[in-house]
Protein backbone atom coordinates (compact mmCIF):
# COMPACT_ATOMS: atom_id res chain seq x y z
CA UNK A 1 0.00 0.00 0.00
CA UNK A 2 1.06 3.53 -0.72
CA UNK A 3 2.30 5.76 2.11
CA UNK A 4 -0.66 8.04 1.41
CA UNK A 5 -3.06 5.37 2.60
CA UNK A 6 -1.14 4.24 5.66
CA UNK A 7 -2.69 5.28 8.93
CA UNK A 8 -0.46 6.51 11.67
CA UNK A 9 -1.62 6.17 15.24
CA UNK A 10 -0.20 8.21 18.06
CA UNK A 11 -1.01 9.01 21.63
CA UNK A 12 -2.91 12.30 21.42
CA UNK A 13 -1.94 13.12 25.00
CA UNK A 14 1.57 14.13 23.93
CA UNK A 15 0.16 16.45 21.28
CA UNK A 16 -2.37 17.90 23.72
CA UNK A 17 0.32 18.63 26.29
CA UNK A 18 2.42 20.42 23.70
CA UNK A 19 -0.59 22.44 22.54
CA UNK A 20 -1.66 23.46 26.03
CA UNK A 21 1.77 24.79 26.93
CA UNK A 22 2.52 25.62 30.52
CA UNK A 23 0.28 28.56 31.38
CA UNK A 24 -2.08 27.77 34.26
CA UNK A 25 -5.72 28.30 34.86
CA UNK A 26 -7.84 25.18 34.24
CA UNK A 27 -10.89 24.92 36.46
CA UNK A 28 -11.04 21.13 36.39
CA UNK A 29 -9.49 18.03 34.91
CA UNK A 30 -10.35 14.38 35.41
CA UNK A 31 -8.15 11.37 35.96
CA UNK A 32 -9.32 7.77 36.01
CA UNK A 33 -12.83 9.12 35.57
CA UNK A 34 -14.06 7.22 32.55
CA UNK A 35 -15.88 9.34 29.99
CA UNK A 36 -15.45 12.66 31.85
CA UNK A 37 -19.14 13.13 32.55
CA UNK A 38 -18.48 15.79 35.21
CA UNK A 39 -16.44 17.85 32.77
CA UNK A 40 -19.12 17.51 30.10
CA UNK A 41 -21.82 18.73 32.49
CA UNK A 42 -19.71 21.68 33.57
CA UNK A 43 -18.98 22.67 29.99
CA UNK A 44 -22.68 22.60 29.18
CA UNK A 45 -23.94 24.57 32.19
CA UNK A 46 -21.02 26.67 33.37
CA UNK A 47 -18.30 28.72 31.74
CA UNK A 48 -15.31 26.76 32.96
CA UNK A 49 -11.88 26.13 31.54
CA UNK A 50 -11.40 22.39 31.48
CA UNK A 51 -8.26 20.34 31.16
CA UNK A 52 -7.79 16.91 29.67
CA UNK A 53 -9.41 13.66 30.72
CA UNK A 54 -6.58 11.36 31.75
CA UNK A 55 -8.28 8.01 31.27
CA UNK A 56 -7.97 4.83 29.24
CA UNK A 57 -11.05 5.82 27.19
CA UNK A 58 -8.88 8.68 25.87
CA UNK A 59 -5.88 6.45 25.17
CA UNK A 60 -4.18 7.45 28.43
CA UNK A 61 -3.19 4.37 30.41
CA UNK A 62 -2.34 5.70 33.86
CA UNK A 63 -0.63 2.43 34.78
CA UNK A 64 2.21 3.48 32.46
CA UNK A 65 5.00 5.62 33.92
CA UNK A 66 5.15 7.77 30.76
CA UNK A 67 1.51 8.81 31.21
CA UNK A 68 2.11 9.48 34.93
CA UNK A 69 4.87 11.86 33.90
CA UNK A 70 2.65 13.61 31.37
CA UNK A 71 -0.07 14.04 33.98
CA UNK A 72 2.33 15.54 36.55
CA UNK A 73 3.77 17.82 33.88
CA UNK A 74 0.25 19.03 33.10
CA UNK A 75 -0.60 19.50 36.78
CA UNK A 76 2.57 21.45 37.55
CA UNK A 77 2.01 23.75 34.60
CA UNK A 78 -1.75 24.25 34.61
CA UNK A 79 -2.59 23.97 38.34
CA UNK A 80 -6.23 22.88 37.89
CA UNK A 81 -8.45 24.16 40.68
CA UNK A 82 -10.19 20.79 41.02
CA UNK A 83 -9.09 17.33 39.98
CA UNK A 84 -11.93 14.85 39.82
CA UNK A 85 -10.94 11.22 40.26
CA UNK A 86 -12.78 7.91 40.16
CA UNK A 87 -10.21 5.12 40.25
CA UNK A 88 -11.60 1.69 39.47
CA UNK A 89 -13.31 0.07 42.43
CA UNK A 90 -13.20 -3.40 40.88
CA UNK A 91 -10.57 -4.58 43.36
CA UNK A 92 -11.35 -2.36 46.38
CA UNK A 93 -15.15 -1.99 46.35
CA UNK A 94 -17.89 -4.38 47.38
CA UNK A 95 -17.46 -6.75 44.44
CA UNK A 96 -13.71 -6.64 44.99
CA UNK A 97 -14.18 -8.14 48.43
CA UNK A 98 -16.36 -10.87 46.94
CA UNK A 99 -13.90 -11.54 44.11
CA UNK A 100 -10.97 -11.67 46.53
CA UNK A 101 -12.59 -14.78 48.04
CA UNK A 102 -14.16 -16.35 44.96
CA UNK A 103 -11.60 -15.54 42.23
CA UNK A 104 -8.49 -14.71 44.20
CA UNK A 105 -5.97 -15.11 41.35
CA UNK A 106 -7.91 -12.80 39.03
CA UNK A 107 -8.57 -10.35 41.85
CA UNK A 108 -4.88 -10.27 42.83
CA UNK A 109 -3.76 -9.70 39.22
CA UNK A 110 -6.20 -6.81 38.75
CA UNK A 111 -5.36 -5.30 42.13
CA UNK A 112 -1.59 -5.51 41.58
CA UNK A 113 -1.57 -4.15 38.01
CA UNK A 114 -4.46 -1.67 38.05
CA UNK A 115 -6.33 -1.11 41.31
CA UNK A 116 -3.42 -0.43 43.63
CA UNK A 117 -1.33 1.72 41.22
CA UNK A 118 -4.32 3.89 40.23
CA UNK A 119 -5.44 4.21 43.84
CA UNK A 120 -1.95 5.26 44.90
CA UNK A 121 -1.69 7.77 42.05
CA UNK A 122 -5.03 9.33 42.99
CA UNK A 123 -3.91 9.57 46.62
CA UNK A 124 -0.70 11.30 45.55
CA UNK A 125 -2.73 13.71 43.42
CA UNK A 126 -5.03 14.46 46.36
CA UNK A 127 -2.03 15.23 48.58
CA UNK A 128 -0.49 17.47 45.93
CA UNK A 129 -3.75 19.37 45.49
CA UNK A 130 -4.05 19.89 49.25
CA UNK A 131 -0.43 21.02 49.50
CA UNK A 132 -1.06 23.65 46.80
CA UNK A 133 -4.33 24.77 48.44
CA UNK A 134 -6.32 23.35 45.54
CA UNK A 135 -9.19 20.86 45.63
CA UNK A 136 -10.00 17.32 44.57
CA UNK A 137 -13.02 15.06 44.39
CA UNK A 138 -12.63 11.30 44.66
CA UNK A 139 -15.53 8.97 43.92
CA UNK A 140 -15.65 5.51 45.48
CA UNK A 141 -18.44 3.24 46.70
CA UNK A 142 -19.16 3.34 50.42
CA UNK A 143 -16.94 0.91 52.30
CA UNK A 144 -14.20 0.95 49.66
CA UNK A 145 -10.85 -0.43 50.80
CA UNK A 146 -9.09 2.24 48.73
CA UNK A 147 -8.89 4.50 51.75
CA UNK A 148 -6.81 1.91 53.61
CA UNK A 149 -4.10 2.14 50.93
CA UNK A 150 -1.20 4.58 51.16
CA UNK A 151 -1.29 7.56 50.95
CA UNK A 152 -5.06 7.76 51.54
CA UNK A 153 -4.93 7.60 55.37
CA UNK A 154 -2.75 10.73 55.28
CA UNK A 155 -5.14 12.41 52.83
CA UNK A 156 -8.13 11.67 55.07
CA UNK A 157 -6.36 13.17 58.09
CA UNK A 158 -6.03 16.56 56.37
CA UNK A 159 -8.21 19.26 57.92
CA UNK A 160 -9.70 20.29 54.57
CA UNK A 161 -10.88 16.81 53.57
CA UNK A 162 -14.58 16.12 53.92
CA UNK A 163 -16.13 12.71 53.31
CA UNK A 164 -19.71 12.36 52.18
CA UNK A 165 -22.09 9.62 51.18
CA UNK A 166 -24.57 10.11 48.35
CA UNK A 167 -27.63 7.92 48.17
mmCIF file of C-alpha atoms in Angstrom:
data_model
loop_
_atom_site.group_PDB
_atom_site.id
_atom_site.type_symbol
_atom_site.label_atom_id
_atom_site.label_comp_id
_atom_site.label_asym_id
_atom_site.label_seq_id
_atom_site.Cartn_x
_atom_site.Cartn_y
_atom_site.Cartn_z
ATOM 1 C CA UNK A 1 0.000 0.000 0.000
ATOM 2 C CA UNK A 2 1.064 3.531 -0.725
ATOM 3 C CA UNK A 3 2.301 5.762 2.110
ATOM 4 C CA UNK A 4 -0.664 8.036 1.407
ATOM 5 C CA UNK A 5 -3.064 5.374 2.603
ATOM 6 C CA UNK A 6 -1.141 4.245 5.657
ATOM 7 C CA UNK A 7 -2.694 5.275 8.932
ATOM 8 C CA UNK A 8 -0.465 6.514 11.672
ATOM 9 C CA UNK A 9 -1.623 6.175 15.240
ATOM 10 C CA UNK A 10 -0.200 8.206 18.064
ATOM 11 C CA UNK A 11 -1.013 9.012 21.633
ATOM 12 C CA UNK A 12 -2.909 12.298 21.420
ATOM 13 C CA UNK A 13 -1.942 13.125 24.996
ATOM 14 C CA UNK A 14 1.572 14.131 23.932
ATOM 15 C CA UNK A 15 0.157 16.454 21.276
ATOM 16 C CA UNK A 16 -2.371 17.904 23.715
ATOM 17 C CA UNK A 17 0.321 18.627 26.291
ATOM 18 C CA UNK A 18 2.420 20.420 23.697
ATOM 19 C CA UNK A 19 -0.591 22.445 22.535
ATOM 20 C CA UNK A 20 -1.662 23.461 26.034
ATOM 21 C CA UNK A 21 1.771 24.794 26.929
ATOM 22 C CA UNK A 22 2.524 25.621 30.521
ATOM 23 C CA UNK A 23 0.284 28.564 31.382
ATOM 24 C CA UNK A 24 -2.080 27.768 34.262
ATOM 25 C CA UNK A 25 -5.724 28.295 34.859
ATOM 26 C CA UNK A 26 -7.835 25.183 34.244
ATOM 27 C CA UNK A 27 -10.893 24.922 36.459
ATOM 28 C CA UNK A 28 -11.041 21.127 36.390
ATOM 29 C CA UNK A 29 -9.485 18.029 34.913
ATOM 30 C CA UNK A 30 -10.348 14.380 35.412
ATOM 31 C CA UNK A 31 -8.149 11.365 35.964
ATOM 32 C CA UNK A 32 -9.325 7.770 36.009
ATOM 33 C CA UNK A 33 -12.828 9.125 35.566
ATOM 34 C CA UNK A 34 -14.065 7.224 32.552
ATOM 35 C CA UNK A 35 -15.875 9.341 29.992
ATOM 36 C CA UNK A 36 -15.450 12.659 31.851
ATOM 37 C CA UNK A 37 -19.136 13.135 32.553
ATOM 38 C CA UNK A 38 -18.475 15.791 35.207
ATOM 39 C CA UNK A 39 -16.445 17.849 32.766
ATOM 40 C CA UNK A 40 -19.123 17.515 30.096
ATOM 41 C CA UNK A 41 -21.824 18.727 32.493
ATOM 42 C CA UNK A 42 -19.705 21.684 33.572
ATOM 43 C CA UNK A 43 -18.980 22.669 29.990
ATOM 44 C CA UNK A 44 -22.681 22.604 29.182
ATOM 45 C CA UNK A 45 -23.939 24.566 32.194
ATOM 46 C CA UNK A 46 -21.016 26.670 33.371
ATOM 47 C CA UNK A 47 -18.300 28.717 31.742
ATOM 48 C CA UNK A 48 -15.305 26.763 32.962
ATOM 49 C CA UNK A 49 -11.885 26.127 31.540
ATOM 50 C CA UNK A 50 -11.396 22.388 31.482
ATOM 51 C CA UNK A 51 -8.265 20.341 31.157
ATOM 52 C CA UNK A 52 -7.786 16.909 29.668
ATOM 53 C CA UNK A 53 -9.406 13.662 30.722
ATOM 54 C CA UNK A 54 -6.576 11.361 31.747
ATOM 55 C CA UNK A 55 -8.278 8.007 31.266
ATOM 56 C CA UNK A 56 -7.970 4.826 29.238
ATOM 57 C CA UNK A 57 -11.046 5.819 27.193
ATOM 58 C CA UNK A 58 -8.882 8.683 25.874
ATOM 59 C CA UNK A 59 -5.875 6.454 25.173
ATOM 60 C CA UNK A 60 -4.185 7.446 28.427
ATOM 61 C CA UNK A 61 -3.189 4.371 30.407
ATOM 62 C CA UNK A 62 -2.341 5.696 33.859
ATOM 63 C CA UNK A 63 -0.634 2.425 34.780
ATOM 64 C CA UNK A 64 2.210 3.476 32.457
ATOM 65 C CA UNK A 65 4.997 5.625 33.924
ATOM 66 C CA UNK A 66 5.149 7.772 30.760
ATOM 67 C CA UNK A 67 1.515 8.813 31.212
ATOM 68 C CA UNK A 68 2.110 9.476 34.928
ATOM 69 C CA UNK A 69 4.872 11.855 33.905
ATOM 70 C CA UNK A 70 2.648 13.611 31.370
ATOM 71 C CA UNK A 71 -0.075 14.040 33.979
ATOM 72 C CA UNK A 72 2.333 15.536 36.548
ATOM 73 C CA UNK A 73 3.772 17.819 33.875
ATOM 74 C CA UNK A 74 0.250 19.030 33.103
ATOM 75 C CA UNK A 75 -0.604 19.499 36.780
ATOM 76 C CA UNK A 76 2.569 21.449 37.546
ATOM 77 C CA UNK A 77 2.007 23.755 34.603
ATOM 78 C CA UNK A 78 -1.755 24.253 34.610
ATOM 79 C CA UNK A 79 -2.594 23.974 38.341
ATOM 80 C CA UNK A 80 -6.234 22.880 37.887
ATOM 81 C CA UNK A 81 -8.450 24.156 40.681
ATOM 82 C CA UNK A 82 -10.187 20.788 41.018
ATOM 83 C CA UNK A 83 -9.086 17.327 39.984
ATOM 84 C CA UNK A 84 -11.932 14.850 39.817
ATOM 85 C CA UNK A 85 -10.935 11.217 40.264
ATOM 86 C CA UNK A 86 -12.780 7.908 40.160
ATOM 87 C CA UNK A 87 -10.205 5.117 40.247
ATOM 88 C CA UNK A 88 -11.602 1.686 39.475
ATOM 89 C CA UNK A 89 -13.314 0.074 42.430
ATOM 90 C CA UNK A 90 -13.198 -3.400 40.876
ATOM 91 C CA UNK A 91 -10.571 -4.576 43.358
ATOM 92 C CA UNK A 92 -11.349 -2.360 46.383
ATOM 93 C CA UNK A 93 -15.150 -1.993 46.352
ATOM 94 C CA UNK A 94 -17.894 -4.385 47.382
ATOM 95 C CA UNK A 95 -17.465 -6.750 44.443
ATOM 96 C CA UNK A 96 -13.713 -6.641 44.990
ATOM 97 C CA UNK A 97 -14.175 -8.139 48.431
ATOM 98 C CA UNK A 98 -16.358 -10.870 46.939
ATOM 99 C CA UNK A 99 -13.896 -11.537 44.109
ATOM 100 C CA UNK A 100 -10.969 -11.673 46.530
ATOM 101 C CA UNK A 101 -12.591 -14.777 48.040
ATOM 102 C CA UNK A 102 -14.161 -16.348 44.964
ATOM 103 C CA UNK A 103 -11.603 -15.544 42.226
ATOM 104 C CA UNK A 104 -8.493 -14.707 44.204
ATOM 105 C CA UNK A 105 -5.969 -15.106 41.348
ATOM 106 C CA UNK A 106 -7.914 -12.798 39.029
ATOM 107 C CA UNK A 107 -8.566 -10.351 41.845
ATOM 108 C CA UNK A 108 -4.881 -10.266 42.828
ATOM 109 C CA UNK A 109 -3.755 -9.705 39.218
ATOM 110 C CA UNK A 110 -6.203 -6.811 38.753
ATOM 111 C CA UNK A 111 -5.364 -5.298 42.129
ATOM 112 C CA UNK A 112 -1.591 -5.506 41.576
ATOM 113 C CA UNK A 113 -1.573 -4.152 38.013
ATOM 114 C CA UNK A 114 -4.457 -1.668 38.054
ATOM 115 C CA UNK A 115 -6.332 -1.105 41.310
ATOM 116 C CA UNK A 116 -3.420 -0.428 43.629
ATOM 117 C CA UNK A 117 -1.331 1.718 41.218
ATOM 118 C CA UNK A 118 -4.320 3.886 40.230
ATOM 119 C CA UNK A 119 -5.443 4.210 43.836
ATOM 120 C CA UNK A 120 -1.952 5.260 44.899
ATOM 121 C CA UNK A 121 -1.692 7.773 42.047
ATOM 122 C CA UNK A 122 -5.026 9.330 42.991
ATOM 123 C CA UNK A 123 -3.912 9.569 46.615
ATOM 124 C CA UNK A 124 -0.696 11.302 45.554
ATOM 125 C CA UNK A 125 -2.730 13.706 43.419
ATOM 126 C CA UNK A 126 -5.032 14.461 46.359
ATOM 127 C CA UNK A 127 -2.026 15.231 48.578
ATOM 128 C CA UNK A 128 -0.485 17.474 45.928
ATOM 129 C CA UNK A 129 -3.754 19.369 45.494
ATOM 130 C CA UNK A 130 -4.052 19.887 49.252
ATOM 131 C CA UNK A 131 -0.425 21.025 49.496
ATOM 132 C CA UNK A 132 -1.056 23.645 46.797
ATOM 133 C CA UNK A 133 -4.328 24.770 48.438
ATOM 134 C CA UNK A 134 -6.320 23.345 45.538
ATOM 135 C CA UNK A 135 -9.191 20.862 45.626
ATOM 136 C CA UNK A 136 -10.001 17.319 44.569
ATOM 137 C CA UNK A 137 -13.019 15.060 44.387
ATOM 138 C CA UNK A 138 -12.627 11.303 44.660
ATOM 139 C CA UNK A 139 -15.530 8.975 43.919
ATOM 140 C CA UNK A 140 -15.647 5.514 45.480
ATOM 141 C CA UNK A 141 -18.436 3.238 46.702
ATOM 142 C CA UNK A 142 -19.160 3.344 50.417
ATOM 143 C CA UNK A 143 -16.937 0.914 52.300
ATOM 144 C CA UNK A 144 -14.202 0.948 49.660
ATOM 145 C CA UNK A 145 -10.849 -0.428 50.802
ATOM 146 C CA UNK A 146 -9.087 2.238 48.729
ATOM 147 C CA UNK A 147 -8.891 4.501 51.746
ATOM 148 C CA UNK A 148 -6.809 1.908 53.609
ATOM 149 C CA UNK A 149 -4.103 2.145 50.931
ATOM 150 C CA UNK A 150 -1.201 4.576 51.156
ATOM 151 C CA UNK A 151 -1.292 7.563 50.949
ATOM 152 C CA UNK A 152 -5.064 7.762 51.544
ATOM 153 C CA UNK A 153 -4.927 7.602 55.372
ATOM 154 C CA UNK A 154 -2.747 10.734 55.282
ATOM 155 C CA UNK A 155 -5.139 12.414 52.831
ATOM 156 C CA UNK A 156 -8.131 11.667 55.067
ATOM 157 C CA UNK A 157 -6.356 13.171 58.090
ATOM 158 C CA UNK A 158 -6.027 16.559 56.372
ATOM 159 C CA UNK A 159 -8.214 19.261 57.917
ATOM 160 C CA UNK A 160 -9.700 20.294 54.566
ATOM 161 C CA UNK A 161 -10.882 16.812 53.570
ATOM 162 C CA UNK A 162 -14.582 16.118 53.922
ATOM 163 C CA UNK A 163 -16.135 12.708 53.308
ATOM 164 C CA UNK A 164 -19.714 12.361 52.183
ATOM 165 C CA UNK A 165 -22.091 9.620 51.181
ATOM 166 C CA UNK A 166 -24.567 10.114 48.346
ATOM 167 C CA UNK A 167 -27.631 7.916 48.166
#
